[in-house]
Each structure stands twice: as C-alpha cells, then as structure tokens.
C-alpha cells in the first residue's frame, strides 16, 4: 500500500479501532489478545477508565502552559517518582530517546565541569537507546547506525554483562564520564544480566567517579515486577535513570531522574522541552502510578510471572530448537535456535500480538493487569505457534 505516511516502519496489515484491557479490536470487528502492550507502553491495558477520566478532565481544564511557569501537576509527579525511585530530581520530556538525550547531556556537562574536554560515555553491545543521533550512536546495533554516519563522537562500546571488559574500558579511558546501560536488554533479545552485575557496575562507577546511567525506558514503571529493574540489585542507586513508555500508558511522556553526582548539573538554559511535563501528560502519569499501587499490579506481575514461565516450560519441553526461556516480571523472551521473525504475522493470524526481536527471540510484554485466564491464553497460543512453526520447518527440511 502506498500512502503519505513515511515508510519508516514495516507495518503488519491490520489497524485497530478500539481497545479494552488486554484486548484490541480491528476494523473488521475481530478481537486480538495484546501480549505486547504497544511495546511496553499500555501497562494498564487499553482505555483504562481512570486514565481516560483523568485525561478527559484535564483536557477540559488545562492542557498546556509551558515550562516558563510553575506546573503543580509536574511537581506532584516529580515528587512521586523520586519517592518511588530514591532519586532526587526529575526533568520531563516526551519520549525515551529524549530522556536518554538528557542523560547524555548531563554526562557530558559533568565531564566538562571536571575539566574533561572530550568526555567519553561507555555503552553496551546489543543495547537500544533510541533513534536520535546521540541515542542511535549509543545503541549497540549496526543496523540502527547504517546510513546515518558520521555518528556522534564520545562513545565507546563494551560487551553487556562483562565486568572485565567494563573494568578495562574505565581504566583505559581517563575521559570516561558515564556508563549507560539497560538493566535488562529489551530490543537486544530480553537479555538479563547476572544477579550481581549492576552492583559491580555501581561499585566501578563510584570508584572511578563515573556516572551510572540506567535506561529504564522499557523496564521501568512496574514492567519487571518492581517499580524499577535496578531495584533488584541491593543497595544500588544509579546517578541517572531514564523513563518513558509505561509512564503515560500511551500519553507521550519521558523523564530523566538524577541523584548524587548528577544533581545540579543541568541549570536554567542548559536544556528544555516545549511540551515536556505539561499538565495533561502529568495528570495521566499520576493516575498510572496510583493505579499500579491501588490495584497491586506489581504483585500481579510477580504472581503470574511464575505461572506463565512454568506454563511455557511445560508446553515447550522436548522442543530442541527452544534454546532458553528468559523472564523478569512481565518481560518474556523465548529464544529459538532458528530465525523466527515470521511468527509475528502467524501470531496476528491466530489473534494474538507478539514481537520477535534479535531475529530469534519471541518477546512478550503483556499488560501488567492481565488475569489468570488471559495469562493461560498467552501461554497456550504462543506455545502452539512455536510448536507448529518448528514442526513446519522440520517438514520443510525433510522435503
Ligand atoms: C531501552 C529503551 N530505551 C530507549 C528507547 C527509545 O524510546 P522512544 O521510542 O520513546 O524514543 C526504547 C524504545 O524501544 C527502549 O526500549
């Protein structure tokens, strides 16, 4: 189909007109179970009544004034986010890439204030941080870089979950000002580092006076069963965390939170955003956070995580092309030994929305509010898909 939208996405041939909870309805009236949440965005499900009510109330009261004035709802949201995270201050923007851009600017200015003219940020292989020039440079995926060179200077890359490599890089680069990483790599294939990895990264950063900047754009706001994934690592408080996606349940809001050495780096005139943290998005985000608390959604995630993983382990037992089933909270990755991108279309045909990342990892990011019945449906439908797909591949190879 040709149309006037720039073809930056390879889109599936379906359009949705309505959503309710974990279900979406397409233009023909067919229903689909959403096991992706708009890529970790609609954590409360679609058309959540409290979020819808708050947006509608706020739209008829005040949508936007500008950051030239105080915005009480922004202050309230910043207080809530700092309470939940242990961080100290918040800058609001509109997306994950922008939250990461703010972090990168903080790291560079922190370096300049220490007398480092050419600051270096250490980033990870197979990471994803966004599509702006600095965040695509930070991203550890050659496909994301291709065609946009020259990349932004001042980034060096090390393998993820490899402390020796990080230790060597920090010692090798006296200009190092920050380490930027995801606590679980989402786009990279639901890669979960060793239990003590972030603790050791924190220690190294503290020792070398380098900022620890944790990209929680996908993992944050309850996705992993804690408010923030870094909270799985005892006594770790990053200097910077970056949020977006689930914070607004679909309203575009991002945030860059600072603590410790990163506080006070950005001053008036150093950074900004016209829309960032306007009354409408802040009101929605406040209700998102309240609802996660009120409905005990972190408990729901933790309870259903075991159930879903056990279900997959049972259903996929004996499938020798299923390499590993990984999860933290409601981030699930089922790694196959073969490329499986075609499963996305097959899943859609079956009536469920899933994603395949890193070519061979089935990724599921269901809304945090699904019930037991929906969890069972996800396990049954996705297991069937994988089993049928692997069987059809085996038949093809025999023919
Ligand atoms: C970890 C991470 N960081 C940053 C981004 C970019 O966020 P956005 O698309 O809102 O710019 C994403 C998006 O998938 C992400 O997963």
Short mmCIF file of C-alpha atoms and ligand atoms in Angstrom, two decimals:
data_model
loop_
_atom_site.label_atom_id
_atom_site.label_comp_id
_atom_site.label_asym_id
_atom_site.label_seq_id
_atom_site.Cartn_x
_atom_site.Cartn_y
_atom_site.Cartn_z
CA UNK A 1 0.00 0.00 0.00
CA UNK A 2 1.37 3.46 -0.84
CA UNK A 3 0.28 6.36 1.27
CA UNK A 4 1.54 9.68 2.52
CA UNK A 5 3.00 8.35 5.79
CA UNK A 6 6.78 8.00 5.54
CA UNK A 7 7.53 4.26 5.45
CA UNK A 8 9.84 4.18 8.48
CA UNK A 9 8.03 1.11 9.85
CA UNK A 10 7.36 -2.26 8.24
CA UNK A 11 3.72 -2.43 9.33
CA UNK A 12 1.53 -5.51 9.66
CA UNK A 13 -1.63 -5.34 7.57
CA UNK A 14 -4.08 -4.57 10.35
CA UNK A 15 -5.48 -1.44 12.01
CA UNK A 16 -7.14 -1.29 15.40
CA UNK A 17 -10.10 0.90 16.19
CA UNK A 18 -10.80 0.09 19.82
CA UNK A 19 -9.13 -1.36 22.88
CA UNK A 20 -10.31 -2.59 26.26
CA UNK A 21 -7.97 -4.08 28.86
CA UNK A 22 -5.69 -6.58 27.16
CA UNK A 23 -7.86 -6.79 24.03
CA UNK A 24 -7.83 -4.86 20.75
CA UNK A 25 -10.50 -4.81 18.03
CA UNK A 26 -9.61 -4.33 14.37
CA UNK A 27 -11.53 -2.55 11.61
CA UNK A 28 -13.46 -5.75 10.80
CA UNK A 29 -14.51 -6.30 14.43
CA UNK A 30 -12.04 -9.14 15.08
CA UNK A 31 -10.51 -9.26 18.57
CA UNK A 32 -6.85 -9.83 19.42
CA UNK A 33 -5.13 -10.54 22.72
CA UNK A 34 -2.43 -7.93 23.18
CA UNK A 35 0.70 -9.60 24.58
CA UNK A 36 2.91 -6.63 23.61
CA UNK A 37 1.20 -3.55 25.17
CA UNK A 38 2.26 -1.24 22.34
CA UNK A 39 5.88 -2.29 23.12
CA UNK A 40 5.70 -1.99 26.93
CA UNK A 41 3.58 1.17 26.92
CA UNK A 42 -0.03 0.29 27.80
CA UNK A 43 0.84 -1.38 31.10
CA UNK A 44 -2.67 -0.80 32.50
CA UNK A 45 -4.26 -2.15 29.33
CA UNK A 46 -6.22 -0.13 26.78
CA UNK A 47 -8.79 2.55 27.56
CA UNK A 48 -8.22 2.26 31.29
CA UNK A 49 -11.22 4.08 32.84
CA UNK A 50 -9.22 6.01 35.47
CA UNK A 51 -6.63 7.17 32.92
CA UNK A 52 -9.34 8.06 30.39
CA UNK A 53 -11.25 10.03 33.04
CA UNK A 54 -8.14 11.92 34.16
CA UNK A 55 -7.18 12.82 30.58
CA UNK A 56 -10.68 13.97 29.77
CA UNK A 57 -10.98 16.03 32.99
CA UNK A 58 -7.61 17.63 32.42
CA UNK A 59 -8.34 18.33 28.74
CA UNK A 60 -11.34 20.39 29.73
CA UNK A 61 -9.36 22.17 32.48
CA UNK A 62 -5.85 22.92 31.17
CA UNK A 63 -3.65 21.08 28.68
CA UNK A 64 -0.55 23.21 28.29
CA UNK A 65 1.02 26.36 29.66
CA UNK A 66 4.82 25.99 29.05
CA UNK A 67 7.77 25.44 31.33
CA UNK A 68 8.11 29.22 31.62
CA UNK A 69 5.67 28.86 34.53
CA UNK A 70 5.26 26.51 37.50
CA UNK A 71 3.24 23.39 36.75
CA UNK A 72 1.87 21.93 40.03
CA UNK A 73 0.98 18.56 38.46
CA UNK A 74 4.58 18.28 37.23
CA UNK A 75 5.90 18.95 40.73
CA UNK A 76 3.50 16.36 42.15
CA UNK A 77 4.63 13.77 39.60
CA UNK A 78 8.31 14.54 40.22
CA UNK A 79 7.72 14.07 43.99
CA UNK A 80 6.01 10.75 43.37
CA UNK A 81 8.73 9.47 41.03
CA UNK A 82 11.53 10.49 43.39
CA UNK A 83 9.69 8.78 46.29
CA UNK A 84 9.33 5.55 44.33
CA UNK A 85 12.88 5.51 42.98
CA UNK A 86 15.02 7.15 45.67
CA UNK A 87 16.27 9.62 43.05
CA UNK A 88 16.35 13.39 43.79
CA UNK A 89 15.19 15.44 40.80
CA UNK A 90 13.35 14.97 37.51
CA UNK A 91 13.48 16.53 34.04
CA UNK A 92 10.37 15.83 31.93
CA UNK A 93 10.35 15.25 28.18
CA UNK A 94 8.24 13.35 25.66
CA UNK A 95 9.93 10.05 24.79
CA UNK A 96 12.59 7.52 25.69
CA UNK A 97 15.11 8.91 23.23
CA UNK A 98 14.68 12.36 24.73
CA UNK A 99 15.13 11.03 28.27
CA UNK A 100 18.38 9.45 27.07
CA UNK A 101 19.46 12.65 25.29
CA UNK A 102 19.03 14.50 28.60
CA UNK A 103 21.18 11.86 30.32
CA UNK A 104 23.89 12.14 27.64
CA UNK A 105 23.95 15.92 28.04
CA UNK A 106 24.22 15.55 31.82
CA UNK A 107 27.16 13.15 31.39
CA UNK A 108 29.00 15.49 29.02
CA UNK A 109 28.47 18.56 31.20
CA UNK A 110 29.52 16.59 34.29
CA UNK A 111 32.74 15.82 32.41
CA UNK A 112 33.33 19.40 31.33
CA UNK A 113 32.87 20.55 34.93
CA UNK A 114 35.63 18.10 35.91
CA UNK A 115 37.89 19.60 33.22
CA UNK A 116 37.41 16.80 30.67
CA UNK A 117 37.22 18.42 27.21
CA UNK A 118 36.30 15.30 25.26
CA UNK A 119 34.09 13.22 27.55
CA UNK A 120 33.53 9.55 26.75
CA UNK A 121 30.38 7.57 27.59
CA UNK A 122 30.73 3.79 27.86
CA UNK A 123 27.79 1.96 26.25
CA UNK A 124 26.93 -1.70 25.61
CA UNK A 125 26.81 -4.12 22.70
CA UNK A 126 23.27 -5.08 21.64
CA UNK A 127 21.75 -2.15 23.53
CA UNK A 128 18.92 0.06 22.32
CA UNK A 129 18.57 3.68 23.40
CA UNK A 130 16.58 5.42 20.64
CA UNK A 131 16.70 6.91 17.15
CA UNK A 132 18.04 10.45 17.61
CA UNK A 133 21.66 10.96 16.54
CA UNK A 134 23.19 10.64 20.02
CA UNK A 135 20.92 7.80 21.15
CA UNK A 136 21.37 5.81 17.95
CA UNK A 137 25.12 6.21 18.42
CA UNK A 138 24.72 4.87 21.97
CA UNK A 139 22.70 1.95 20.57
CA UNK A 140 24.76 -1.21 20.04
CA UNK A 141 23.25 -2.34 16.76
CA UNK A 142 24.94 -1.74 13.40
CA UNK A 143 21.56 -1.81 11.59
CA UNK A 144 20.45 1.23 13.57
CA UNK A 145 23.64 3.10 12.62
CA UNK A 146 23.65 2.22 8.92
CA UNK A 147 23.19 5.22 6.65
CA UNK A 148 23.49 7.82 9.41
CA UNK A 149 27.25 8.08 9.77
CA UNK A 150 29.16 10.05 10.88
CA UNK A 151 27.99 9.01 14.34
CA UNK A 152 28.30 11.29 17.35
CA UNK A 153 31.81 11.17 18.87
CA UNK A 154 32.45 10.34 22.51
CA UNK A 155 31.01 6.82 22.84
CA UNK A 156 32.91 3.55 23.39
CA UNK A 157 31.28 0.16 23.50
CA UNK A 158 31.84 -2.95 25.61
CA UNK A 159 30.05 -6.33 25.73
CA UNK A 160 27.00 -6.43 28.02
CA UNK A 161 27.24 -8.35 31.30
CA UNK A 162 31.04 -8.47 31.04
CA UNK A 163 32.62 -6.82 34.07
CA UNK A 164 36.22 -7.39 32.97
CA UNK A 165 35.55 -5.55 29.71
CA UNK A 166 33.91 -2.67 31.59
CA UNK A 167 36.74 -2.54 34.12
CA UNK A 168 39.30 -2.38 31.30
CA UNK A 169 37.37 0.33 29.44
CA UNK A 170 37.01 2.52 32.53
CA UNK A 171 40.71 2.22 33.30
CA UNK A 172 41.71 2.72 29.66
CA UNK A 173 39.64 5.90 29.19
CA UNK A 174 40.51 8.62 31.72
CA UNK A 175 37.92 10.73 29.83
CA UNK A 176 35.14 8.29 30.80
CA UNK A 177 32.28 10.23 32.41
CA UNK A 178 29.43 7.72 32.40
CA UNK A 179 28.35 4.14 31.87
CA UNK A 180 24.97 3.91 30.15
CA UNK A 181 23.10 0.61 30.14
CA UNK A 182 19.76 -1.16 30.30
CA UNK A 183 19.11 -3.30 33.41
CA UNK A 184 17.57 -5.88 31.03
CA UNK A 185 18.19 -5.51 27.30
CA UNK A 186 14.75 -5.49 25.70
CA UNK A 187 15.28 -4.89 21.98
CA UNK A 188 18.59 -6.76 22.25
CA UNK A 189 16.71 -10.01 22.97
CA UNK A 190 15.44 -9.88 26.59
CA UNK A 191 18.97 -10.31 27.91
CA UNK A 192 19.07 -10.47 31.70
CA UNK A 193 22.49 -9.85 33.25
CA UNK A 194 23.96 -11.81 36.19
CA UNK A 195 22.43 -11.04 39.58
CA UNK A 196 25.44 -9.08 40.83
CA UNK A 197 26.18 -7.23 37.56
CA UNK A 198 24.55 -3.89 38.40
CA UNK A 199 26.02 -3.98 41.91
CA UNK A 200 29.50 -4.33 40.41
CA UNK A 201 28.78 -1.64 37.78
CA UNK A 202 27.72 0.70 40.61
CA UNK A 203 30.94 -0.02 42.52
CA UNK A 204 33.10 0.60 39.46
CA UNK A 205 31.29 3.85 38.67
CA UNK A 206 31.64 5.08 42.25
CA UNK A 207 35.31 4.12 42.38
CA UNK A 208 36.11 5.99 39.13
CA UNK A 209 33.70 8.91 39.73
CA UNK A 210 31.80 7.97 36.60
CA UNK A 211 28.00 8.38 36.38
CA UNK A 212 25.90 5.21 36.35
CA UNK A 213 23.03 5.91 33.90
CA UNK A 214 20.34 3.25 33.76
CA UNK A 215 17.94 3.22 30.82
CA UNK A 216 14.65 2.05 32.36
CA UNK A 217 12.59 3.20 29.38
CA UNK A 218 11.34 -0.35 28.77
CA UNK A 219 11.94 -1.94 32.20
CA UNK A 220 10.57 0.89 34.38
CA UNK A 221 7.12 1.54 35.87
CA UNK A 222 6.45 -1.99 37.10
CA UNK A 223 7.29 -3.91 33.94
CA UNK A 224 9.74 -6.24 35.72
CA UNK A 225 7.70 -6.71 38.92
CA UNK A 226 9.43 -3.88 40.80
CA UNK A 227 8.90 -0.20 40.13
CA UNK A 228 12.33 -0.10 38.50
CA UNK A 229 14.53 -3.03 37.47
CA UNK A 230 17.61 -1.56 39.19
CA UNK A 231 15.77 -2.18 42.47
CA UNK A 232 16.52 -5.90 42.10
CA UNK A 233 20.14 -5.04 42.89
CA UNK A 234 20.57 -4.48 46.58
CA UNK A 235 21.78 -1.02 47.66
CA UNK A 236 22.21 0.18 44.08
CA UNK A 237 21.10 3.73 43.39
CA UNK A 238 22.08 4.95 39.89
CA UNK A 239 23.12 8.58 39.31
CA UNK A 240 20.68 8.90 36.40
CA UNK A 241 17.65 6.86 35.32
CA UNK A 242 15.66 7.35 32.15
CA UNK A 243 11.95 6.60 31.79
CA UNK A 244 9.19 6.81 29.18
CA UNK A 245 6.91 4.09 27.69
CA UNK A 246 4.77 2.82 30.61
CA UNK A 247 4.83 6.13 32.49
CA UNK A 248 1.94 7.60 30.50
CA UNK A 249 0.14 4.38 29.40
CA UNK A 250 0.19 5.87 25.89
CA UNK A 251 0.35 9.59 26.69
CA UNK A 252 3.77 10.72 25.41
CA UNK A 253 5.88 11.43 28.47
CA UNK A 254 9.53 10.72 29.27
CA UNK A 255 11.62 11.55 32.31
CA UNK A 256 15.28 11.78 33.28
CA UNK A 257 15.85 11.38 37.03
CA UNK A 258 19.07 12.31 38.80
CA UNK A 259 20.69 11.61 42.16
CA UNK A 260 24.11 12.07 43.76
CA UNK A 261 26.78 13.46 41.45
CA UNK A 262 24.29 14.10 38.66
CA UNK A 263 22.23 16.59 40.69
CA UNK A 264 22.71 20.26 39.82
CA UNK A 265 24.49 19.64 36.50
CA UNK A 266 21.72 21.00 34.27
CA UNK A 267 20.85 24.57 35.15
CA UNK A 268 18.45 27.14 33.67
CA UNK A 269 19.10 27.48 29.95
CA UNK A 270 21.02 24.19 29.60
CA UNK A 271 18.13 22.02 28.45
CA UNK A 272 14.43 22.16 27.74
CA UNK A 273 11.32 20.86 26.03
CA UNK A 274 8.26 22.81 24.94
CA UNK A 275 5.78 20.05 25.69
CA UNK A 276 7.79 18.28 28.42
CA UNK A 277 5.75 17.60 31.57
CA UNK A 278 2.65 19.54 30.59
CA UNK A 279 -0.43 19.30 32.83
CA UNK A 280 -2.18 16.76 30.58
CA UNK A 281 0.57 14.12 30.47
CA UNK A 282 1.50 14.60 34.14
CA UNK A 283 -2.11 14.10 35.22
CA UNK A 284 -2.23 10.86 33.20
CA UNK A 285 1.10 9.64 34.61
CA UNK A 286 -0.01 10.35 38.19
CA UNK A 287 -3.07 8.19 37.66
CA UNK A 288 -0.93 5.44 36.10
CA UNK A 289 1.26 5.33 39.22
CA UNK A 290 -1.74 5.48 41.58
CA UNK A 291 -3.46 2.64 39.71
CA UNK A 292 -0.40 0.39 39.80
CA UNK A 293 -0.38 0.88 43.58
CA UNK A 294 -4.14 0.65 44.15
CA UNK A 295 -4.59 -2.49 42.02
CA UNK A 296 -1.44 -4.19 43.40
CA UNK A 297 -0.17 -4.69 39.87
CA UNK A 298 3.39 -5.44 40.97
CA UNK A 299 2.00 -8.40 42.94
CA UNK A 300 0.01 -9.47 39.88
CA UNK A 301 3.16 -9.43 37.75
CA UNK A 302 5.15 -11.42 40.28
CA UNK A 303 2.37 -13.95 40.83
CA UNK A 304 1.69 -14.51 37.12
CA UNK A 305 5.36 -14.49 36.09
CA UNK A 306 5.93 -17.92 37.70
CA UNK A 307 2.69 -19.25 36.32
CA UNK A 308 3.50 -18.12 32.77
CA UNK A 309 7.09 -19.35 32.84
CA UNK A 310 6.03 -22.74 34.26
CA UNK A 311 3.36 -22.95 31.57
CA UNK A 312 5.88 -22.30 28.79
CA UNK A 313 8.40 -24.73 30.28
CA UNK A 314 5.81 -27.49 30.34
CA UNK A 315 4.32 -26.76 26.93
CA UNK A 316 7.71 -26.40 25.21
CA UNK A 317 9.51 -29.24 27.00
CA UNK A 318 11.23 -31.51 24.50
CA UNK A 319 11.40 -28.85 21.74
CA UNK A 320 15.09 -29.00 20.97
CA UNK A 321 15.01 -25.75 18.97
CA UNK A 322 13.79 -23.80 22.02
CA UNK A 323 17.12 -22.66 23.41
CA UNK A 324 16.07 -20.72 26.51
CA UNK A 325 13.04 -19.19 28.22
CA UNK A 326 14.01 -15.96 29.98
CA UNK A 327 11.95 -13.55 32.03
CA UNK A 328 11.97 -10.80 34.59
CA UNK A 329 8.44 -9.88 35.69
CA UNK A 330 6.42 -9.32 32.53
CA UNK A 331 9.38 -9.22 30.11
CA UNK A 332 9.47 -12.64 28.49
CA UNK A 333 11.94 -13.88 25.88
CA UNK A 334 11.75 -17.31 24.29
CA UNK A 335 14.95 -17.82 22.34
CA UNK A 336 14.88 -20.29 19.46
CA UNK A 337 17.94 -21.68 17.69
CA UNK A 338 16.43 -20.53 14.37
CA UNK A 339 15.26 -17.23 12.90
CA UNK A 340 11.55 -16.80 13.66
CA UNK A 341 10.51 -13.31 12.54
CA UNK A 342 7.58 -14.79 10.58
CA UNK A 343 5.95 -15.75 13.89
CA UNK A 344 4.75 -12.16 14.30
CA UNK A 345 2.40 -12.47 11.28
CA UNK A 346 1.40 -16.03 12.23
CA UNK A 347 0.51 -14.79 15.73
CA UNK A 348 -1.59 -11.99 14.28
CA UNK A 349 -3.42 -14.54 12.09
CA UNK A 350 -4.11 -16.53 15.26
CA UNK A 351 -5.40 -13.46 17.13
CA UNK A 352 -2.52 -12.52 19.42
CA UNK A 353 0.01 -9.67 19.24
CA UNK A 354 3.62 -10.61 19.92
CA UNK A 355 7.04 -9.45 18.81
CA UNK A 356 10.25 -11.09 17.66
CA UNK A 357 13.48 -9.33 18.49
CA UNK A 358 17.14 -10.06 17.71
CA UNK A 359 15.82 -12.31 14.89
CA UNK A 360 15.23 -15.41 17.03
CA UNK A 361 13.70 -14.27 20.33
CA UNK A 362 9.93 -14.27 20.77
CA UNK A 363 9.31 -11.29 23.03
CA UNK A 364 6.18 -10.87 25.13
CA UNK A 365 5.36 -7.72 27.11
CA UNK A 366 1.75 -8.20 28.23
CA UNK A 367 -0.15 -5.50 30.15
CA UNK A 368 0.53 -5.71 33.89
CA UNK A 369 -3.20 -6.13 34.63
CA UNK A 370 -3.95 -9.39 32.78
CA UNK A 371 -5.83 -12.06 34.72
CA UNK A 372 -5.10 -15.78 35.07
CA UNK A 373 -7.33 -16.65 32.14
CA UNK A 374 -5.51 -14.20 29.83
CA UNK A 375 -2.14 -15.47 31.10
CA UNK A 376 -3.21 -19.03 30.24
CA UNK A 377 -4.36 -17.93 26.78
CA UNK A 378 -0.98 -16.29 26.12
CA UNK A 379 0.87 -19.47 27.13
CA UNK A 380 -1.38 -21.76 25.07
CA UNK A 381 -1.48 -19.60 21.94
CA UNK A 382 2.23 -18.76 21.87
CA UNK A 383 3.34 -22.31 22.66
CA UNK A 384 1.12 -23.68 19.88
CA UNK A 385 2.54 -21.13 17.47
CA UNK A 386 6.12 -22.05 18.30
CA UNK A 387 5.45 -25.81 18.17
CA UNK A 388 3.60 -25.57 14.82
CA UNK A 389 6.29 -23.31 13.38
CA UNK A 390 9.13 -25.62 14.40
CA UNK A 391 7.21 -28.65 13.08
CA UNK A 392 6.59 -26.95 9.72
CA UNK A 393 10.28 -26.08 9.50
CA UNK A 394 11.26 -29.67 10.22
CA UNK A 395 8.87 -30.85 7.47
CA UNK A 396 10.32 -28.36 5.00
CA UNK A 397 13.83 -29.56 5.77
CA UNK A 398 12.79 -33.19 5.22
CA UNK A 399 11.02 -32.46 1.91
C1 LIG B 1 15.55 0.72 26.48
C2 LIG B 1 14.99 1.72 25.53
N1 LIG B 1 15.49 2.97 25.51
C3 LIG B 1 15.01 3.91 24.67
C4 LIG B 1 14.00 3.63 23.77
C5 LIG B 1 13.52 4.71 22.85
O1 LIG B 1 12.29 5.17 23.29
P1 LIG B 1 11.38 6.09 22.33
O2 LIG B 1 10.95 5.22 21.19
O3 LIG B 1 10.23 6.52 23.21
O4 LIG B 1 12.21 7.22 21.89
C6 LIG B 1 13.45 2.35 23.76
C7 LIG B 1 12.39 2.02 22.79
O5 LIG B 1 12.13 0.87 22.48
C8 LIG B 1 13.95 1.37 24.65
O6 LIG B 1 13.48 0.13 24.67
#
